[in-house]
Each structure stands twice: as C-alpha cells, then as structure tokens.
Coordinates of N, CA, C and O in Angstrom, one line a residue:
X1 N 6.5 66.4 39.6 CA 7.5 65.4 39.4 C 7.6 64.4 40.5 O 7.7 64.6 41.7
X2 N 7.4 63.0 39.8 CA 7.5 62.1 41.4 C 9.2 61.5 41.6 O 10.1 61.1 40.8
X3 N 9.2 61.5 43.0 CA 10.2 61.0 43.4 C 10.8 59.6 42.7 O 10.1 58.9 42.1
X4 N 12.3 59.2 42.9 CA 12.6 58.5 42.1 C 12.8 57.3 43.3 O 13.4 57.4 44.4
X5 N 12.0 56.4 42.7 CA 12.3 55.1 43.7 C 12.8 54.2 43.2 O 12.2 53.9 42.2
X6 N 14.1 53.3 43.7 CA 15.0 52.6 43.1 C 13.7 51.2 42.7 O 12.8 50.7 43.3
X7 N 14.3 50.8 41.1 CA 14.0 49.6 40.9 C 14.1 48.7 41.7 O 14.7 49.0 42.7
X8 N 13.7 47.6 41.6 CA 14.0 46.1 42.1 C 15.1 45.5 41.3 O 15.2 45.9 40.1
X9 N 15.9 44.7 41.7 CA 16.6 44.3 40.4 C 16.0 43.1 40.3 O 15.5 42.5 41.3
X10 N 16.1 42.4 38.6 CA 15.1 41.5 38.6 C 16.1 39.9 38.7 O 16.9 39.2 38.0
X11 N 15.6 39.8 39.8 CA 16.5 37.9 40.1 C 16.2 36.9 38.9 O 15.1 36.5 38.6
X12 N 18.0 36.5 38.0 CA 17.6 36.0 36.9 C 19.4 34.4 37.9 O 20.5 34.4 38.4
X13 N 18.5 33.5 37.7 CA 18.9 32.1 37.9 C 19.8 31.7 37.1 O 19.7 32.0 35.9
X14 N 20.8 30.9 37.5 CA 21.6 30.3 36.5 C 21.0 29.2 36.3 O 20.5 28.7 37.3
X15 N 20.8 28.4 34.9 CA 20.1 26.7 35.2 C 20.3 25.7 36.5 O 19.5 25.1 37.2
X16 N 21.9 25.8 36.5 CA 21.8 24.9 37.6 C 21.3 25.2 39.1 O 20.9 24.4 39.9
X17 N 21.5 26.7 39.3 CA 20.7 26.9 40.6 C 19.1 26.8 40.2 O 18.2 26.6 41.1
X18 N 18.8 26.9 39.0 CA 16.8 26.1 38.5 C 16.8 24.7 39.5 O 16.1 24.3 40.4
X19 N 17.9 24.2 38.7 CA 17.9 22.8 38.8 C 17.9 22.1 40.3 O 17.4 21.0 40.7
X20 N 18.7 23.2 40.9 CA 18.9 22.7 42.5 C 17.4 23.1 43.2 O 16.9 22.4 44.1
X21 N 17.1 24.1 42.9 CA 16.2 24.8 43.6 C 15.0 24.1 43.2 O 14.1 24.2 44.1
X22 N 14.7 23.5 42.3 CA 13.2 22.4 41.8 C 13.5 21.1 42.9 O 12.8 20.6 43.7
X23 N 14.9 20.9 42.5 CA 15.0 19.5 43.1 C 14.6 19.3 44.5 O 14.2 18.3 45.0
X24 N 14.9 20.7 45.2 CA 14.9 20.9 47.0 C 13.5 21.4 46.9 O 13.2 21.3 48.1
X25 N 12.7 21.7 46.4 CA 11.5 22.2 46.5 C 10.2 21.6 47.3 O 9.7 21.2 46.2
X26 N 9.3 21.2 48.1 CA 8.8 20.2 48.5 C 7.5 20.3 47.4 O 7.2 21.4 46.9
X27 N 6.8 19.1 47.2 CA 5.7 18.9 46.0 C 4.3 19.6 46.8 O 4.3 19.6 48.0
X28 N 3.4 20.1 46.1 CA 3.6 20.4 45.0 C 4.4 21.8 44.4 O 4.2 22.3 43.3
X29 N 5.2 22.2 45.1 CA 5.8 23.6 44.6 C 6.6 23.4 43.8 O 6.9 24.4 43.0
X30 N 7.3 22.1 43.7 CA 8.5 21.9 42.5 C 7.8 22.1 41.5 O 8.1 22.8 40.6
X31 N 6.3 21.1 41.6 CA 5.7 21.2 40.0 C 5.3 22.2 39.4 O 5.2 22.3 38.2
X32 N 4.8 23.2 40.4 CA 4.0 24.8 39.9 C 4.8 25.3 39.1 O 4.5 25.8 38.0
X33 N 6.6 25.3 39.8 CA 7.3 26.1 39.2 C 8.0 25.4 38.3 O 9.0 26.0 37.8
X34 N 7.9 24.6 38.0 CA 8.5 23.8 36.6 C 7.2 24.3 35.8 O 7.7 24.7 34.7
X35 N 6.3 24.3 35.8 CA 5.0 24.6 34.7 C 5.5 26.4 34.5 O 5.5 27.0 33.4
X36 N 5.8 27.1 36.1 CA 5.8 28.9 35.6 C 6.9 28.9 34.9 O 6.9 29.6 33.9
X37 N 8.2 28.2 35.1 CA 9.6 28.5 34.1 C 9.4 28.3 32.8 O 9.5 29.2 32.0
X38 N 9.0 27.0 32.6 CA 9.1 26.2 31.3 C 7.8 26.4 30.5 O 7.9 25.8 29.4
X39 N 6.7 27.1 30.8 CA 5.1 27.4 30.5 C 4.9 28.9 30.4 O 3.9 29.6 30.0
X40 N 6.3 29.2 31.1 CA 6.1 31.1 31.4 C 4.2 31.1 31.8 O 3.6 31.7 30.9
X41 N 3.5 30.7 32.6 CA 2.3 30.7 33.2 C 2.7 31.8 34.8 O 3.6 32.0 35.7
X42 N 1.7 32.3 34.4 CA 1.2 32.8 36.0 C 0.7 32.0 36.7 O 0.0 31.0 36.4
X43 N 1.1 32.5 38.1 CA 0.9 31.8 39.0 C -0.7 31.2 39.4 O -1.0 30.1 39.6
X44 N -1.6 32.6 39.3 CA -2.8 32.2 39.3 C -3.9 31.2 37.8 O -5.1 31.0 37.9
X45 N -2.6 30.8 36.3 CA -3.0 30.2 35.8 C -2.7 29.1 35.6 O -3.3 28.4 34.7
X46 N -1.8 28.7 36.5 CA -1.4 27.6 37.1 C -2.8 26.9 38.5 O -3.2 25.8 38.5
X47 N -3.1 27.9 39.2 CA -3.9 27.5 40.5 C -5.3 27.0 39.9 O -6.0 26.1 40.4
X48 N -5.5 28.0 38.4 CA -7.1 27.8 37.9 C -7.0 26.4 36.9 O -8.0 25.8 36.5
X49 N -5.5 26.1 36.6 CA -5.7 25.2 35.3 C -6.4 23.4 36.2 O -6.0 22.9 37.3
X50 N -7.3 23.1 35.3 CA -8.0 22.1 35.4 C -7.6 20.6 34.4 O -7.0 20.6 33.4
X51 N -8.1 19.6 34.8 CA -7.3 18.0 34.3 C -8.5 18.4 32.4 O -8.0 18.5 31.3
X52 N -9.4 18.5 32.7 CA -9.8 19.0 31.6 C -9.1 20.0 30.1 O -9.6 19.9 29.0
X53 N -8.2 20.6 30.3 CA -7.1 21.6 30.0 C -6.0 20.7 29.4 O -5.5 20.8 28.3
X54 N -5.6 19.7 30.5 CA -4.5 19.2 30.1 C -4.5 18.1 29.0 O -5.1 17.1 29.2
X55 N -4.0 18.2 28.1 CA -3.9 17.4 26.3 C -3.0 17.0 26.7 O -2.4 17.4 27.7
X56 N -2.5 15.9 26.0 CA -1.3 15.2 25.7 C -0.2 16.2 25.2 O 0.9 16.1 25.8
X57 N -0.4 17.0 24.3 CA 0.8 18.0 24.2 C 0.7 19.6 24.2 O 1.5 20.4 23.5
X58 N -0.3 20.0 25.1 CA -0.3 21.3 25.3 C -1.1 21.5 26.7 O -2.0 20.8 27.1
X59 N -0.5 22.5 27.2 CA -1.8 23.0 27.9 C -3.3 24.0 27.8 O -2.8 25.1 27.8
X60 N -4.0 24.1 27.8 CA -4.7 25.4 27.5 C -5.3 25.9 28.8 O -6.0 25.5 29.7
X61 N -4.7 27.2 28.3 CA -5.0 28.4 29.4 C -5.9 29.2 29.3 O -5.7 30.4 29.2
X62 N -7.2 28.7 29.4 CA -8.5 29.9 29.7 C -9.0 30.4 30.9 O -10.1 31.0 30.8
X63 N -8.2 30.2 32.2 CA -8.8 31.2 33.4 C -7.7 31.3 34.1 O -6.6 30.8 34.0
X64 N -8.1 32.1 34.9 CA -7.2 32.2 36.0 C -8.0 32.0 37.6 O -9.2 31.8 37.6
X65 N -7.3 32.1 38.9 CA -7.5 32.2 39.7 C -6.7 33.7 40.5 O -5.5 33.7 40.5
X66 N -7.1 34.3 40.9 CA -7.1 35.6 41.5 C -7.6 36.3 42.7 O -8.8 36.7 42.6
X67 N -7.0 36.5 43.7 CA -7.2 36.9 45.2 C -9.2 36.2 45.6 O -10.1 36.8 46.0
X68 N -9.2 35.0 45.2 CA -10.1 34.0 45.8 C -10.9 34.0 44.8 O -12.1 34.1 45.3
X69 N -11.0 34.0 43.6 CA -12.0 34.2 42.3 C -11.6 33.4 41.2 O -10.4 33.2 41.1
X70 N -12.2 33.0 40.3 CA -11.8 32.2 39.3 C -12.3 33.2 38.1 O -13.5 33.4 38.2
X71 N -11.8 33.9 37.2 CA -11.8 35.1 36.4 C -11.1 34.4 34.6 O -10.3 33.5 34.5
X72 N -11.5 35.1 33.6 CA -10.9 35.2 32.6 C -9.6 35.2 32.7 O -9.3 35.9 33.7
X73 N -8.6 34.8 32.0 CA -7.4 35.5 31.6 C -7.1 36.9 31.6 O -7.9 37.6 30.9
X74 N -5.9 37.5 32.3 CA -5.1 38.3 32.5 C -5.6 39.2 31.2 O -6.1 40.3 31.5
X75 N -5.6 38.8 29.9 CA -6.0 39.5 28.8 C -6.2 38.6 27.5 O -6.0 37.3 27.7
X76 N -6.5 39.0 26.5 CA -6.8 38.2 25.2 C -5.7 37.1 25.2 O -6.0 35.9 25.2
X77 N -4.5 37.7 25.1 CA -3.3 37.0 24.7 C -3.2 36.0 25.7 O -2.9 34.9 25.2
X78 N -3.4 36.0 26.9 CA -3.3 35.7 27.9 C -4.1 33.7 27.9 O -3.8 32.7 28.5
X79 N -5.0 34.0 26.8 CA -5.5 33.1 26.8 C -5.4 31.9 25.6 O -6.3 31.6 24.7
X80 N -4.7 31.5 25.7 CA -3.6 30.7 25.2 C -3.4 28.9 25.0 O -4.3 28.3 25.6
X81 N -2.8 28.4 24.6 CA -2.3 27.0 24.4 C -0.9 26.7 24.6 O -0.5 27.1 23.5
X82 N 0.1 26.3 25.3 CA 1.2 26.2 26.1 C 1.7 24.6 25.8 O 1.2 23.6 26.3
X83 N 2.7 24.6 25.1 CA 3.2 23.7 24.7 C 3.6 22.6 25.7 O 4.8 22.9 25.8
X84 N 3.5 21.4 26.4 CA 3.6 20.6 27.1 C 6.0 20.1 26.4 O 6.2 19.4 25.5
X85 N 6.9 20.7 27.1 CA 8.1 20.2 26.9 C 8.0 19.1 27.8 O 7.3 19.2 28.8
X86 N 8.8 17.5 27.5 CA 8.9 16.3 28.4 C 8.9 16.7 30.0 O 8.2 16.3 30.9
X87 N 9.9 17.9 30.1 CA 9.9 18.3 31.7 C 8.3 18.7 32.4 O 8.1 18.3 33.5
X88 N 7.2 19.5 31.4 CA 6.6 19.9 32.5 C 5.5 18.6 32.0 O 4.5 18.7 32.6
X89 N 5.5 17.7 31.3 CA 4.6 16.7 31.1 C 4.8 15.7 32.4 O 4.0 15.1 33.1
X90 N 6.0 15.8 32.4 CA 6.5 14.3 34.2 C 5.9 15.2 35.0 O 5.1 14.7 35.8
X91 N 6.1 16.8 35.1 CA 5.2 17.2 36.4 C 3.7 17.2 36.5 O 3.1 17.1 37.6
X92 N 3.1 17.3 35.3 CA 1.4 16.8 35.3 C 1.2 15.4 35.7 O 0.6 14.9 36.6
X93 N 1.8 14.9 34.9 CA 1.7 13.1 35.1 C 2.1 12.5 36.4 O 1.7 11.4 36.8
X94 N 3.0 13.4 37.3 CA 3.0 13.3 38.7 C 1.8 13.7 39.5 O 1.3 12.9 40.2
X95 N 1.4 14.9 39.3 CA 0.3 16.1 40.0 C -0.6 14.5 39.5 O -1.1 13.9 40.4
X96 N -0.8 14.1 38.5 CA -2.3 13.0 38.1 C -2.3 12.0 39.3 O -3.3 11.8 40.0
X97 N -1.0 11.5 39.4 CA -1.1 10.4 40.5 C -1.0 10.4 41.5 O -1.0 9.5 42.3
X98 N -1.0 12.0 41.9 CA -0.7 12.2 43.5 C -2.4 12.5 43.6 O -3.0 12.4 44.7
X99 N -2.8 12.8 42.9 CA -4.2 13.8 43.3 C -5.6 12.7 43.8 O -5.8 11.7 43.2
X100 N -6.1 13.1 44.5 CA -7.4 12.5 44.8 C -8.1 12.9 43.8 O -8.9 12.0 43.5
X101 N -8.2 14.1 43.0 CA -8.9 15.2 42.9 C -8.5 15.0 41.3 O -7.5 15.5 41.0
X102 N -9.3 14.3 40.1 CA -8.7 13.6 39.0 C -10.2 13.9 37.8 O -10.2 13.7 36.6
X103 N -11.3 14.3 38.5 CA -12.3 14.6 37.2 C -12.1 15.6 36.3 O -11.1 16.4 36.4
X104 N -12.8 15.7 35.6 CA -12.0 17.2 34.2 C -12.1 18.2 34.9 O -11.0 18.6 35.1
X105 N -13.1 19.1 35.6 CA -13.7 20.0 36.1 C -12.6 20.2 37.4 O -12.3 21.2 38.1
X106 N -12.2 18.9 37.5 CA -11.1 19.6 39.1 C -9.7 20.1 38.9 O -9.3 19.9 37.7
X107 N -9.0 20.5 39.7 CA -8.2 21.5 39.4 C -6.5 20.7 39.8 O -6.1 20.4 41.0
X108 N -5.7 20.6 38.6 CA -4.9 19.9 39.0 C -4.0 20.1 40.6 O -4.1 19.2 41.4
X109 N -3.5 21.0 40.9 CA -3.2 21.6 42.5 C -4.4 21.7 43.3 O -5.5 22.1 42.9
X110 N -4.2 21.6 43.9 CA -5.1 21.8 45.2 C -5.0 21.7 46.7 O -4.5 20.7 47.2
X111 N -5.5 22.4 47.4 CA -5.2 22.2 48.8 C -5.7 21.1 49.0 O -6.5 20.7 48.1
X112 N -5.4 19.9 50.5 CA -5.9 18.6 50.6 C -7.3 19.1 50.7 O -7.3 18.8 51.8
X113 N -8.2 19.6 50.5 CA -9.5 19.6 50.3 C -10.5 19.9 49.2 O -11.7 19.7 49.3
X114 N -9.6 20.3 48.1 CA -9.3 20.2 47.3 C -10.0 21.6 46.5 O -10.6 21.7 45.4
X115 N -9.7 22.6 47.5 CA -9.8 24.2 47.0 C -8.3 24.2 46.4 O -7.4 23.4 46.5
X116 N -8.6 25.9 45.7 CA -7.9 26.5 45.2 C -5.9 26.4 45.9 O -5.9 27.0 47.0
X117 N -5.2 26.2 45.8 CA -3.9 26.1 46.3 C -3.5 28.0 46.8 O -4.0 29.1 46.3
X118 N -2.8 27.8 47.6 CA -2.8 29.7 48.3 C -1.7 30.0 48.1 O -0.9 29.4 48.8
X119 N -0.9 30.9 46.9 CA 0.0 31.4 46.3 C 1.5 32.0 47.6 O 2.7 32.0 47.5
X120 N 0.2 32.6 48.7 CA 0.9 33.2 49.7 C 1.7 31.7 50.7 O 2.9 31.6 50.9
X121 N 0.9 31.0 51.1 CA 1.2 29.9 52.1 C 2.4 29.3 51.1 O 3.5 29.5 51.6
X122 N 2.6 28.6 50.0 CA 3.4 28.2 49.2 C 4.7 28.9 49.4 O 5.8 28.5 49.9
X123 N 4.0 30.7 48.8 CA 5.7 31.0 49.0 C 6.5 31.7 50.2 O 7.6 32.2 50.3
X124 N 5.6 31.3 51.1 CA 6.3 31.2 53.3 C 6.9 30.3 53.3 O 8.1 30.3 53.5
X125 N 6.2 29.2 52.9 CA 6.6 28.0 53.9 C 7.6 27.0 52.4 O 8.5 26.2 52.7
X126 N 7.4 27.2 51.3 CA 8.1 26.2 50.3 C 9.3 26.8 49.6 O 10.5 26.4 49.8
X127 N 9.0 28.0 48.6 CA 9.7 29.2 48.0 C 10.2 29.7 48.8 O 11.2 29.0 48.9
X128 N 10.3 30.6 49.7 CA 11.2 31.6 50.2 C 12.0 31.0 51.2 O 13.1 31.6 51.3
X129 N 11.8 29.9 52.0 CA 12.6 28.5 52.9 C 13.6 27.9 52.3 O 14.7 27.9 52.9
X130 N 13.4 27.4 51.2 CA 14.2 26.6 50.1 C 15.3 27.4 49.8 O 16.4 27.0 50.1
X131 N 15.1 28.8 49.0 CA 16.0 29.4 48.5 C 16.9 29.8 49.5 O 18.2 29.6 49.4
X132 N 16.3 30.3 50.7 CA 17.5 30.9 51.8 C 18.0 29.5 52.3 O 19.2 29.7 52.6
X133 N 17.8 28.4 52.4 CA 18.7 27.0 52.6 C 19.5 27.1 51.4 O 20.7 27.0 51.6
X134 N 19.3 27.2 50.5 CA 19.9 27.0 49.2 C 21.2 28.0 49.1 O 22.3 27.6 48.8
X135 N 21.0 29.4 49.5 CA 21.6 30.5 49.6 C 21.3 30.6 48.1 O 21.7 29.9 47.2
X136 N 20.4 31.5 48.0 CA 20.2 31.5 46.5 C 19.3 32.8 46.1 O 18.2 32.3 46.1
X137 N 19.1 33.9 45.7 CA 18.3 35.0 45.8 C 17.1 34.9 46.4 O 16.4 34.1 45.9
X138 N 16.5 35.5 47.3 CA 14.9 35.9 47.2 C 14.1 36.0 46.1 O 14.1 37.2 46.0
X139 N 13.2 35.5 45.1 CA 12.9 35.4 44.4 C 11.3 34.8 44.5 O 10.9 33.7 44.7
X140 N 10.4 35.9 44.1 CA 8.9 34.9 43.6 C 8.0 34.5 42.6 O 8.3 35.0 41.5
X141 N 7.2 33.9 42.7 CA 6.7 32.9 41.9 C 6.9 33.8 40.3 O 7.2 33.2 39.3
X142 N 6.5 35.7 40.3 CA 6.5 35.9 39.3 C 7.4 36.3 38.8 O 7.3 36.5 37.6
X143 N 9.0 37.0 39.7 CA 10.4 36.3 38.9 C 10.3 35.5 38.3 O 10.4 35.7 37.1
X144 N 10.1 34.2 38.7 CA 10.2 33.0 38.2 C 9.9 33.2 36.8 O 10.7 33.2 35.9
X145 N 8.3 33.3 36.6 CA 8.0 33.4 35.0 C 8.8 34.2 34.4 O 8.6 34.2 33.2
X146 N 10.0 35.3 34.9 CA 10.4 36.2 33.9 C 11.8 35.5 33.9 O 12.8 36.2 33.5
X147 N 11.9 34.2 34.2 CA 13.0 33.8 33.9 C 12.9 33.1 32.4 O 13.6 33.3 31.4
X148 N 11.6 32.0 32.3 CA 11.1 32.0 31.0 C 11.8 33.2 30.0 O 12.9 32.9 29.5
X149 N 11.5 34.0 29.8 CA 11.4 35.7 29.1 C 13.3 35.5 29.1 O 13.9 35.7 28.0
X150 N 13.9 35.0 30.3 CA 15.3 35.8 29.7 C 16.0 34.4 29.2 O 16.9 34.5 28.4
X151 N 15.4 33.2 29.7 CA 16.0 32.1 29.2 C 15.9 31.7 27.7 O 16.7 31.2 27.0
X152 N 14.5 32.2 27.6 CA 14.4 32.3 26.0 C 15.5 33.4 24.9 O 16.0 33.3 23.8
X153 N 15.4 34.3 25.9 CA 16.3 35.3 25.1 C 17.9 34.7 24.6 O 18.6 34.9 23.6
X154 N 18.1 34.1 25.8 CA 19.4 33.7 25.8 C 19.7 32.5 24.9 O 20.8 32.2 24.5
X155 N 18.5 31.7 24.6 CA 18.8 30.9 23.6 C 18.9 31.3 22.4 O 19.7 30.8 21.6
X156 N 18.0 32.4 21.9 CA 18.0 32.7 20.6 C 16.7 33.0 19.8 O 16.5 33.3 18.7
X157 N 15.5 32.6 21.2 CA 14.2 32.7 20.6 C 14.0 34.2 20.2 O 14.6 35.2 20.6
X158 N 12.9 34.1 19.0 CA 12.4 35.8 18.7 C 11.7 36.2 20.0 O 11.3 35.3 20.8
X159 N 11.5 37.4 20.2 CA 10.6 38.0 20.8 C 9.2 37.7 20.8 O 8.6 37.1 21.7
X160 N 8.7 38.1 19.6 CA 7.6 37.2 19.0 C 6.8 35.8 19.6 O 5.7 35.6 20.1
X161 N 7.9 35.1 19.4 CA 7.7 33.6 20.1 C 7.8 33.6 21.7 O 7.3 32.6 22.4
X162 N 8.5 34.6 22.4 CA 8.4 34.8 24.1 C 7.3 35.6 23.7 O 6.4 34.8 23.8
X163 N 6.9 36.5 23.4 CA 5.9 37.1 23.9 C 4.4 36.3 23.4 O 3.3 36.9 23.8
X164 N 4.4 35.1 22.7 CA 2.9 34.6 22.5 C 3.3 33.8 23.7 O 2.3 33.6 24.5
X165 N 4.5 33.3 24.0 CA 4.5 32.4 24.9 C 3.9 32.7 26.5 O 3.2 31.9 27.1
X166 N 4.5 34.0 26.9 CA 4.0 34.5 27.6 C 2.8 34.9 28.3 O 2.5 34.9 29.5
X167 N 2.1 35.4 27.1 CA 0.5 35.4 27.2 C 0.4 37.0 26.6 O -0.6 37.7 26.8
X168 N 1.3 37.4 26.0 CA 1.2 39.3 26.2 C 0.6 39.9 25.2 O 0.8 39.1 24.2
X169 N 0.2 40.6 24.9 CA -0.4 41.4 23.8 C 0.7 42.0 22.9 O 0.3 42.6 21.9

C-alpha cells in the first residue's frame, strides 16, 4: 500500500486575473500563454509550432519540442488543428512582426538566435515574477492549459469538444 501524498490543488484563475496577468507579462510570454489558455496547447507545442503551421484560421499542431528535441505529438489526438479565436490571431500577427525569424520552416518563438525558446528560463524570470508582483497564485505554463479545460466547462462546452480541443484521446 503506498503512502498517501497530498494532491496539488489545481490553480484555476478568475478572467480578470487572465487578463491582468497577460497584460503584465513581458513578450514573448504574454503571447505563449494566450495561445496555452485560448489553444489549450502545450507548452512544448507552442515552442515546436512553426510560421508554416500558421493559416489564417487555425493552427496545426504536428510536433512538439521536448527536453531539447523536436518529436511527434504527445499522442494521436494530440495532433491536431486549433482554431485561431481574434485573441490568439493579434498574438501571431505580433510574434510575425517582432521576429527576424519569418520563413515557413522557422519557428514562430524563439530565442534571439533563433533556437528553440527555454520553457524553464521563461517561467523564472517572466511567469513566476509576474504572478508574485501580481499577488496572484503560483501557477505554470501547464496549469495554464488546464484552465482552457475549466473555462470551457464553465461555459457550457461538451466534454467532447474540450477534449478534441485539448489534444486527448
């Protein structure tokens, strides 16, 4: 029998602390996590997604990036088309004009050199800074996506519809 170790409880945001917390965010971190809220994306399919990917009204999600590797999606489901809402479209259409880094094959984030973006460095120095100014839960990148999951619930979406959204089987 194994020992019982207390859950985590899972940090769920009110909109307006979203709203505060994007707005205080420094770029590119506002944008990632307007694509993980509103895209329910992982973080690492966010790092892998490429200008090639990006349509006028979807995203598509066929890789990821993962502890320094560029890999298949998480799973079948995982591999997906993600609906572009007005909100995370101004954050692509920003990430376009900020970027040096604009051929199909390159990756919309990127470090100024224009590697892979570092999930860890982001949430030191941008995410975990922000929120404690903010006074506002500890919370990371993949809370975040599970706010997707409760935000949808709370509107009224089926399950169904959060879980293709999400990427899940």
């Amino acid at each position: 029998r194994l020992p019982l170790v207390p859950r985590k409880q899972t940090t769920l945001l009110k909109p307006e602390d979203i709203k505060r917390m994007i707005e205080a965010l420094p770029w590119p971190t506002s944008a990632i996590v307007i694509l993980i809220i509103h895209g329910s994306l992982r973080f690492g399919e966010v790092a892998a997604l490429r200008w090639k990917r990006v349509l006028a009204d979807r995203l598509e999600i066929r890789e990821r990036f993962y502890e320094g590797e560029f890999d298949d999606t998480k799973s079948d489901a995982g591999d997906r088309d993600v609906p572009l809402d007005s909100v995370m479209k101004q954050a692509v259409e920003k990430a376009r004009s900020l970027s040096r880094w604009r051929k199909p094959d390159d990756l919309v984030f990127t470090a100024t050199n224009g590697s892979p973006i570092n999930r860890r460095n982001l949430l030191r120095r941008h995410l975990k800074p922000t929120l404690k100014k903010l006074e506002l839960p500890a919370c990371t990148f993949h809370d975040l996506r599970h706010l997707h999951s409760s935000l949808s619930m709370r509107t009224g979406a089926s399950p169904e519809v959060t879980r293709d959204n999400m990427g899940h089987s």
